[in-house]
Short mmCIF file of C-alpha atoms and ligand atoms in Angstrom, two decimals:
data_model
loop_
_atom_site.label_atom_id
_atom_site.label_comp_id
_atom_site.label_asym_id
_atom_site.label_seq_id
_atom_site.Cartn_x
_atom_site.Cartn_y
_atom_site.Cartn_z
CA MET A 175 -56.52 98.91 17.27
CA ASP A 176 -58.90 100.32 14.69
CA THR A 177 -57.51 98.93 11.48
CA PRO A 178 -58.46 100.51 8.14
CA ASP A 179 -60.02 98.39 5.37
CA VAL A 180 -57.68 95.91 3.69
CA LEU A 181 -59.05 97.00 0.31
CA ALA A 182 -61.80 99.42 -0.67
CA TRP A 183 -63.25 101.39 -3.55
CA ARG A 184 -63.55 105.09 -2.66
CA ASP A 185 -65.14 107.42 -5.10
CA GLY A 186 -63.10 106.52 -8.18
CA HIS A 187 -59.92 105.19 -6.59
CA ILE A 188 -58.68 102.19 -4.61
CA GLU A 189 -57.60 102.36 -1.01
CA ALA A 190 -55.42 99.60 0.32
CA LEU A 191 -53.76 98.78 3.59
CA ASP A 192 -50.01 98.69 2.85
CA GLN A 193 -49.09 95.16 3.93
CA THR A 194 -45.39 95.88 3.44
CA ALA A 195 -45.47 98.35 6.34
CA LEU A 196 -47.22 96.00 8.86
CA PRO A 197 -46.97 95.38 11.72
CA HIS A 198 -44.93 98.42 12.72
CA GLU A 199 -46.90 100.97 10.72
CA VAL A 200 -50.53 100.96 9.74
CA ARG A 201 -50.67 103.00 6.56
CA THR A 202 -53.10 103.27 3.70
CA LEU A 203 -52.21 103.59 0.01
CA ARG A 204 -54.29 105.68 -2.36
CA LEU A 205 -54.21 104.17 -5.87
CA ASP A 206 -55.42 106.27 -8.74
CA THR A 207 -53.72 104.63 -11.71
CA VAL A 208 -53.06 101.18 -13.15
CA ASP A 209 -49.34 101.72 -12.64
CA GLU A 210 -49.85 102.41 -8.97
CA LEU A 211 -52.07 99.34 -8.58
CA ILE A 212 -49.53 97.08 -10.30
CA ALA A 213 -46.73 98.52 -8.16
CA ALA A 214 -48.82 97.74 -4.98
CA ILE A 215 -49.43 94.17 -6.20
CA THR A 216 -45.85 93.39 -7.20
CA SER A 217 -44.41 94.87 -4.01
CA LEU A 218 -46.96 92.79 -2.00
CA ALA A 219 -48.53 95.85 -0.45
CA ILE A 220 -51.70 94.06 -1.75
CA ARG A 221 -51.33 90.30 -1.50
CA GLY A 222 -52.91 86.93 -0.74
CA ALA A 223 -54.87 85.07 -3.42
CA PRO A 224 -58.49 86.17 -2.65
CA VAL A 225 -57.47 89.78 -2.05
CA LEU A 226 -55.53 89.72 -5.30
CA GLY A 227 -58.73 88.59 -6.97
CA ALA A 228 -60.77 91.42 -5.50
CA ALA A 229 -57.98 93.89 -6.34
CA GLY A 230 -58.09 92.64 -9.96
CA ALA A 231 -61.82 93.37 -10.14
CA LEU A 232 -61.36 96.83 -8.62
CA GLY A 233 -58.41 97.32 -10.96
CA VAL A 234 -60.70 96.99 -13.97
CA ALA A 235 -62.90 99.75 -12.56
CA LEU A 236 -59.78 101.79 -11.93
CA ALA A 237 -58.53 101.33 -15.52
CA VAL A 238 -61.92 102.44 -16.86
CA ARG A 239 -61.74 105.59 -14.72
CA GLN A 240 -58.19 106.33 -15.80
CA GLY A 241 -59.11 105.60 -19.46
CA GLN A 242 -61.87 108.21 -19.23
CA ARG A 243 -59.47 110.80 -17.74
CA ASP A 244 -56.58 110.08 -20.13
CA GLY A 245 -58.62 109.46 -23.30
CA TRP A 246 -57.70 105.78 -23.86
CA ASP A 247 -59.22 103.95 -26.77
CA SER A 248 -60.55 100.40 -26.23
CA ARG A 249 -57.29 98.81 -27.40
CA ARG A 250 -55.31 100.69 -24.75
CA LEU A 251 -57.87 99.88 -22.08
CA THR A 252 -57.62 96.16 -22.95
CA ALA A 253 -53.81 96.35 -22.80
CA GLU A 254 -53.94 97.99 -19.37
CA ILE A 255 -56.43 95.43 -18.08
CA ASP A 256 -54.14 92.67 -19.42
CA ARG A 257 -51.22 94.18 -17.45
CA ILE A 258 -53.26 93.99 -14.27
CA ALA A 259 -54.21 90.29 -14.88
CA ALA A 260 -50.50 89.48 -15.38
CA ALA A 261 -49.12 91.40 -12.40
CA ARG A 262 -48.53 88.16 -10.43
CA PRO A 263 -48.74 84.83 -12.23
CA THR A 264 -49.29 82.16 -9.60
CA ALA A 265 -52.53 83.07 -7.81
CA VAL A 266 -55.20 82.24 -10.32
CA ASN A 267 -57.68 84.52 -8.58
CA LEU A 268 -56.09 87.70 -9.99
CA ALA A 269 -56.46 86.85 -13.67
CA ARG A 270 -59.76 85.07 -13.07
CA GLU A 271 -61.43 88.08 -11.41
CA VAL A 272 -60.04 90.46 -13.99
CA ASN A 273 -61.36 88.20 -16.81
CA ALA A 274 -64.77 87.96 -15.10
CA MET A 275 -65.05 91.75 -15.36
CA ARG A 276 -64.34 91.97 -19.06
CA PRO A 277 -67.92 91.24 -20.28
CA VAL A 278 -69.21 94.00 -17.92
CA LEU A 279 -67.18 96.64 -19.74
CA ALA A 280 -69.85 96.87 -22.43
CA ASP A 281 -72.36 98.00 -19.78
CA GLY A 282 -70.45 101.13 -18.92
CA PRO A 283 -68.42 102.55 -16.01
CA ASP A 284 -71.14 102.47 -13.42
CA ALA A 285 -71.90 98.79 -14.02
CA VAL A 286 -68.18 98.02 -13.86
CA GLU A 287 -67.85 99.75 -10.44
CA THR A 288 -70.87 97.94 -9.09
CA ALA A 289 -69.57 94.58 -10.23
CA ALA A 290 -66.10 95.38 -8.80
CA ARG A 291 -67.50 96.28 -5.41
CA ALA A 292 -69.60 93.14 -5.40
CA ALA A 293 -66.39 91.12 -5.69
CA LEU A 294 -65.26 92.54 -2.34
CA GLY A 295 -68.48 91.37 -0.62
CA THR A 296 -68.20 87.91 -2.23
CA ALA A 297 -64.66 87.37 -1.02
CA GLU A 298 -65.71 88.19 2.55
CA ARG A 299 -68.74 85.87 2.59
CA VAL A 300 -66.82 83.04 1.01
CA SER A 301 -64.03 83.19 3.54
CA ARG A 302 -66.52 82.87 6.41
CA GLN A 303 -68.09 79.77 4.84
CA ILE A 304 -64.62 78.13 4.32
CA SER A 305 -63.71 78.85 7.93
CA VAL A 306 -66.75 77.24 9.38
CA ARG A 307 -66.56 74.15 7.08
CA GLY A 308 -62.84 73.75 7.77
CA ALA A 309 -63.34 73.85 11.52
CA ILE A 310 -66.00 71.16 11.31
CA TYR A 311 -63.76 69.00 9.19
CA LEU A 312 -60.77 69.31 11.50
CA LYS A 313 -62.74 68.68 14.69
CA ASP A 314 -63.99 65.48 13.03
CA ALA A 315 -60.58 64.47 11.74
CA VAL A 316 -58.69 65.08 14.98
CA ASN A 317 -60.19 63.39 17.96
CA LYS A 318 -59.32 66.04 20.55
CA LYS A 319 -61.19 68.70 22.44
CA ARG A 320 -58.71 71.43 21.61
CA LEU A 321 -56.45 71.37 18.53
CA ARG A 322 -52.88 72.51 18.03
CA VAL A 323 -52.53 73.82 14.49
CA HIS A 324 -49.45 74.60 12.40
CA THR A 325 -49.79 77.21 9.63
CA HIS A 326 -47.75 78.98 7.04
CA CYS A 327 -47.66 82.45 5.43
CA ASN A 328 -50.68 84.74 5.97
CA THR A 329 -54.19 83.59 5.19
CA GLY A 330 -56.28 85.79 7.38
CA SER A 331 -58.36 88.88 6.69
CA LEU A 332 -55.29 90.62 5.20
CA ALA A 333 -55.12 87.97 2.50
CA CYS A 334 -58.79 87.15 2.08
CA LEU A 335 -61.04 89.81 3.64
CA GLY A 336 -63.48 88.55 6.28
CA TRP A 337 -62.14 85.70 8.39
CA GLY A 338 -59.61 84.24 6.02
CA THR A 339 -59.02 80.75 4.70
CA ALA A 340 -56.53 78.75 6.81
CA LEU A 341 -56.48 81.50 9.42
CA GLY A 342 -60.25 81.62 9.16
CA VAL A 343 -60.40 77.95 10.08
CA ILE A 344 -58.15 78.63 13.02
CA ARG A 345 -60.38 81.57 13.99
CA ALA A 346 -63.50 79.41 13.76
CA LEU A 347 -61.89 76.74 16.02
CA HIS A 348 -60.98 79.47 18.52
CA ALA A 349 -64.52 80.81 18.49
CA GLU A 350 -65.75 77.40 19.49
CA ASP A 351 -63.12 76.96 22.20
CA ALA A 352 -61.68 74.08 20.08
CA LEU A 353 -58.23 75.58 19.65
CA ASP A 354 -55.24 75.10 21.90
CA TYR A 355 -52.56 77.07 20.12
CA VAL A 356 -51.14 77.94 16.71
CA ILE A 357 -47.56 77.53 15.45
CA VAL A 358 -46.85 80.16 12.78
CA ASP A 359 -43.96 79.78 10.31
CA GLU A 360 -42.02 82.99 9.83
CA THR A 361 -42.41 82.52 6.05
CA ARG A 362 -39.16 83.66 4.57
CA PRO A 363 -38.10 85.79 2.81
CA LEU A 364 -40.87 88.34 3.19
CA LEU A 365 -42.03 87.15 6.57
CA GLN A 366 -45.78 87.17 6.03
CA GLY A 367 -46.11 84.76 8.94
CA ALA A 368 -44.03 86.73 11.39
CA ARG A 369 -45.26 90.14 10.36
CA LEU A 370 -48.88 89.60 9.36
CA THR A 371 -50.21 86.32 10.85
CA CYS A 372 -48.76 87.07 14.29
CA TRP A 373 -50.19 90.54 14.06
CA GLU A 374 -53.62 89.20 13.22
CA LEU A 375 -53.52 86.46 15.89
CA ALA A 376 -52.40 88.93 18.59
CA GLN A 377 -55.34 91.18 17.70
CA LEU A 378 -57.69 88.23 17.96
CA GLY A 379 -56.26 87.11 21.31
CA ILE A 380 -55.33 83.68 19.87
CA ASP A 381 -52.31 81.93 21.54
CA HIS A 382 -49.47 81.42 19.07
CA GLN A 383 -45.78 80.84 18.75
CA LEU A 384 -43.51 81.82 15.87
CA ALA A 385 -41.20 79.20 14.34
CA GLY A 386 -38.38 79.45 11.83
CA ASP A 387 -39.44 77.86 8.53
CA SER A 388 -36.62 75.35 8.71
CA ALA A 389 -37.73 74.27 12.19
CA ALA A 390 -41.26 73.36 11.09
CA PRO A 391 -40.74 69.75 9.97
CA PHE A 392 -38.84 69.00 13.13
CA LEU A 393 -41.55 70.50 15.30
CA ILE A 394 -44.16 68.44 13.47
CA SER A 395 -42.06 65.30 13.91
CA GLN A 396 -41.99 66.04 17.62
CA GLY A 397 -45.77 66.05 17.81
CA ALA A 398 -46.14 69.79 18.30
CA ALA A 399 -49.23 69.96 16.07
CA ASP A 400 -52.36 67.96 15.49
CA ALA A 401 -52.89 69.29 11.96
CA VAL A 402 -51.31 71.56 9.34
CA VAL A 403 -53.70 74.03 7.74
CA VAL A 404 -52.65 76.28 4.86
CA GLY A 405 -54.15 78.34 2.07
CA ALA A 406 -53.52 78.08 -1.64
CA ASP A 407 -52.72 80.30 -4.56
CA ARG A 408 -53.83 77.86 -7.21
CA ILE A 409 -55.09 74.31 -7.09
CA ALA A 410 -54.76 72.34 -10.26
CA ALA A 411 -57.53 70.08 -11.58
CA ASN A 412 -55.86 67.04 -9.96
CA TYR A 413 -55.61 68.93 -6.66
CA ASP A 414 -51.88 69.57 -6.69
CA VAL A 415 -51.57 72.78 -4.64
CA ALA A 416 -49.47 75.88 -5.28
CA ASN A 417 -48.89 77.86 -2.09
CA LYS A 418 -46.18 79.93 -0.44
CA ILE A 419 -42.70 78.45 -0.67
CA GLY A 420 -42.20 76.18 2.35
CA THR A 421 -45.66 74.58 2.14
CA TYR A 422 -44.35 71.39 0.51
CA SER A 423 -41.96 70.70 3.40
CA LEU A 424 -44.91 70.93 5.82
CA ALA A 425 -46.92 68.48 3.74
CA LEU A 426 -44.04 66.03 3.75
CA ALA A 427 -43.62 66.42 7.46
CA ALA A 428 -47.36 66.03 8.10
CA HIS A 429 -47.45 62.87 5.93
CA ARG A 430 -44.53 61.34 7.86
CA ALA A 431 -46.11 62.28 11.22
CA GLY A 432 -49.54 60.96 10.19
CA ILE A 433 -51.41 64.20 10.84
CA PRO A 434 -53.88 65.91 8.46
CA PHE A 435 -52.57 68.39 5.94
CA VAL A 436 -55.56 70.53 5.09
CA VAL A 437 -55.83 73.20 2.36
CA ALA A 438 -58.46 75.86 2.86
CA ALA A 439 -59.29 77.88 -0.24
CA PRO A 440 -62.19 79.33 -2.23
CA GLU A 441 -63.55 77.47 -5.22
CA SER A 442 -62.16 80.34 -7.30
CA THR A 443 -58.61 79.15 -6.47
CA ILE A 444 -59.27 75.77 -8.16
CA ASP A 445 -58.13 76.00 -11.78
CA PRO A 446 -59.81 73.37 -13.96
CA ASP A 447 -57.76 74.56 -16.96
CA THR A 448 -54.46 73.48 -15.37
CA PRO A 449 -54.40 69.69 -15.25
CA SER A 450 -51.57 69.33 -12.68
CA GLY A 451 -49.07 71.30 -10.61
CA SER A 452 -46.45 71.13 -13.37
CA GLY A 453 -48.61 73.51 -15.41
CA ILE A 454 -48.80 76.19 -12.65
CA PRO A 455 -46.55 79.22 -13.31
CA ILE A 456 -44.38 79.80 -10.26
CA GLU A 457 -43.40 83.40 -9.63
CA ARG A 458 -39.70 84.07 -9.23
CA ARG A 459 -38.95 87.22 -7.28
CA PRO A 460 -35.89 89.48 -7.08
CA ASP A 461 -32.62 87.99 -5.85
CA GLU A 462 -32.29 90.82 -3.28
CA GLU A 463 -35.18 89.42 -1.23
CA ILE A 464 -32.86 86.58 -0.39
CA THR A 465 -29.35 88.03 -0.63
CA VAL A 466 -29.88 91.23 1.35
CA PRO A 467 -28.54 91.73 3.97
CA ALA A 468 -26.46 88.64 4.62
CA ALA A 469 -24.88 87.32 1.38
CA PRO A 470 -21.71 88.73 -0.21
CA THR A 471 -22.33 91.35 -2.85
CA GLY A 472 -22.90 89.73 -6.22
CA THR A 473 -24.36 86.48 -4.88
CA ARG A 474 -27.06 85.14 -7.21
CA ALA A 475 -30.20 83.72 -5.67
CA VAL A 476 -32.99 81.31 -6.50
CA ASN A 477 -36.14 82.91 -5.21
CA TYR A 478 -39.30 81.03 -6.05
CA ALA A 479 -42.25 82.61 -4.18
CA PHE A 480 -44.36 79.41 -4.22
CA ASP A 481 -44.02 75.67 -4.29
CA ILE A 482 -46.21 72.78 -5.42
CA THR A 483 -47.52 70.16 -3.01
CA PRO A 484 -48.61 67.04 -4.88
CA ALA A 485 -52.21 66.01 -4.35
CA ASP A 486 -51.24 62.71 -2.74
CA LEU A 487 -49.92 64.65 0.26
CA VAL A 488 -53.11 66.65 0.68
CA THR A 489 -55.56 65.20 3.19
CA ALA A 490 -58.37 67.57 2.28
CA VAL A 491 -59.15 70.72 0.26
CA VAL A 492 -61.90 72.66 2.06
CA THR A 493 -63.79 75.25 0.01
CA GLU A 494 -66.97 77.26 0.62
CA GLU A 495 -68.95 74.48 -1.10
CA ARG A 496 -67.30 71.14 -0.30
CA VAL A 497 -64.57 69.04 1.17
CA VAL A 498 -62.44 67.13 -1.36
CA GLU A 499 -60.09 64.35 -0.15
CA PRO A 500 -57.75 63.95 -3.18
CA GLN A 501 -56.24 60.74 -1.91
CA THR A 502 -59.58 58.96 -2.30
CA PHE A 503 -59.46 59.47 -6.09
CA VAL A 504 -58.26 56.77 -8.42
CA ARG A 505 -55.55 58.68 -10.28
O1 MRU B 744 -46.88 86.13 -1.80
P1 MRU B 744 -48.16 86.24 -1.04
O2 MRU B 744 -48.00 86.88 0.28
O3 MRU B 744 -49.23 86.81 -1.85
O4 MRU B 744 -48.54 84.69 -0.82
C1 MRU B 744 -49.72 84.41 -0.14
C2 MRU B 744 -49.91 82.98 0.12
O5 MRU B 744 -49.12 82.14 -0.34
C3 MRU B 744 -51.12 82.52 0.81
O6 MRU B 744 -50.89 81.38 1.51
C4 MRU B 744 -52.17 82.26 -0.26
O7 MRU B 744 -52.39 83.35 -1.07
C5 MRU B 744 -53.43 81.80 0.33
S1 MRU B 744 -54.29 83.23 1.05
C6 MRU B 744 -55.66 82.67 1.49
#
């Protein structure tokens, strides 16, 4: 299938693949305003930490355009840019990329657009580098010709552009004929694994099986995987990792089974200003994502979108620049 761009800047507006519609419908959103962009981000039409970062950069260009049209003063423009940065709190990439654009504002709209488009290219290049480095690390860590990998959520081109992070590593293993198969968690409640990762893997011709989230620790205990590889939304300075809810249980299971738990993420996901996971804001999402359709009307829910995996359960963090093994630190 010929898939449209995940995210693009088109003559003054943003185009984004609507990830809420996948896999059954491939549809593109046209975003002309800050409100429309924020709605796309909060609904998860645009999602995944690196893509959120790129969308933040494009969002600044979009706000400048809208400000010119609607006659915003600089205070209003700043307020709108602040709103974009805060649209989702956990993935540090969003606020970071928005903030990186702020100094460019003084150079005028053309410079802002150029810088925003450059962010797209950077995300793509970085994800390829992480993929290759991660595959080398895993082949070394697991003494097998072909690896069986367990993954969570969606970390492919839909989340990152290019190859992806965790899914990029899987893709790089596959390209080298070093992959046996992938187990994909469904990733409740919004099913990024079932809807998006299975869709990407099928398109790539990579053998995979879907598992219920609650089955994952059991499967790992039964030796179904040689390694767990996931992405990250924010990595604290001590290498505690925030990622999609359900990640922590995989880390516990991997630890117990004695297999590597590897986090693949860009350097831009590491947040040196947050000392540990307890300082990472965890997004809480609407009750209805959990209660509908099964729970009795009026049931209240606890719907954290992410969890924190403590650094001592992380075998390695692989970025485009380096491999960090947090357990080797004296902490
Ligand atoms: O809520 P989402 O779909 O934006 O969550 C995405 C994840 O948790 C991914 O694992 C994470 O962003 C890493 S993507 C490389």
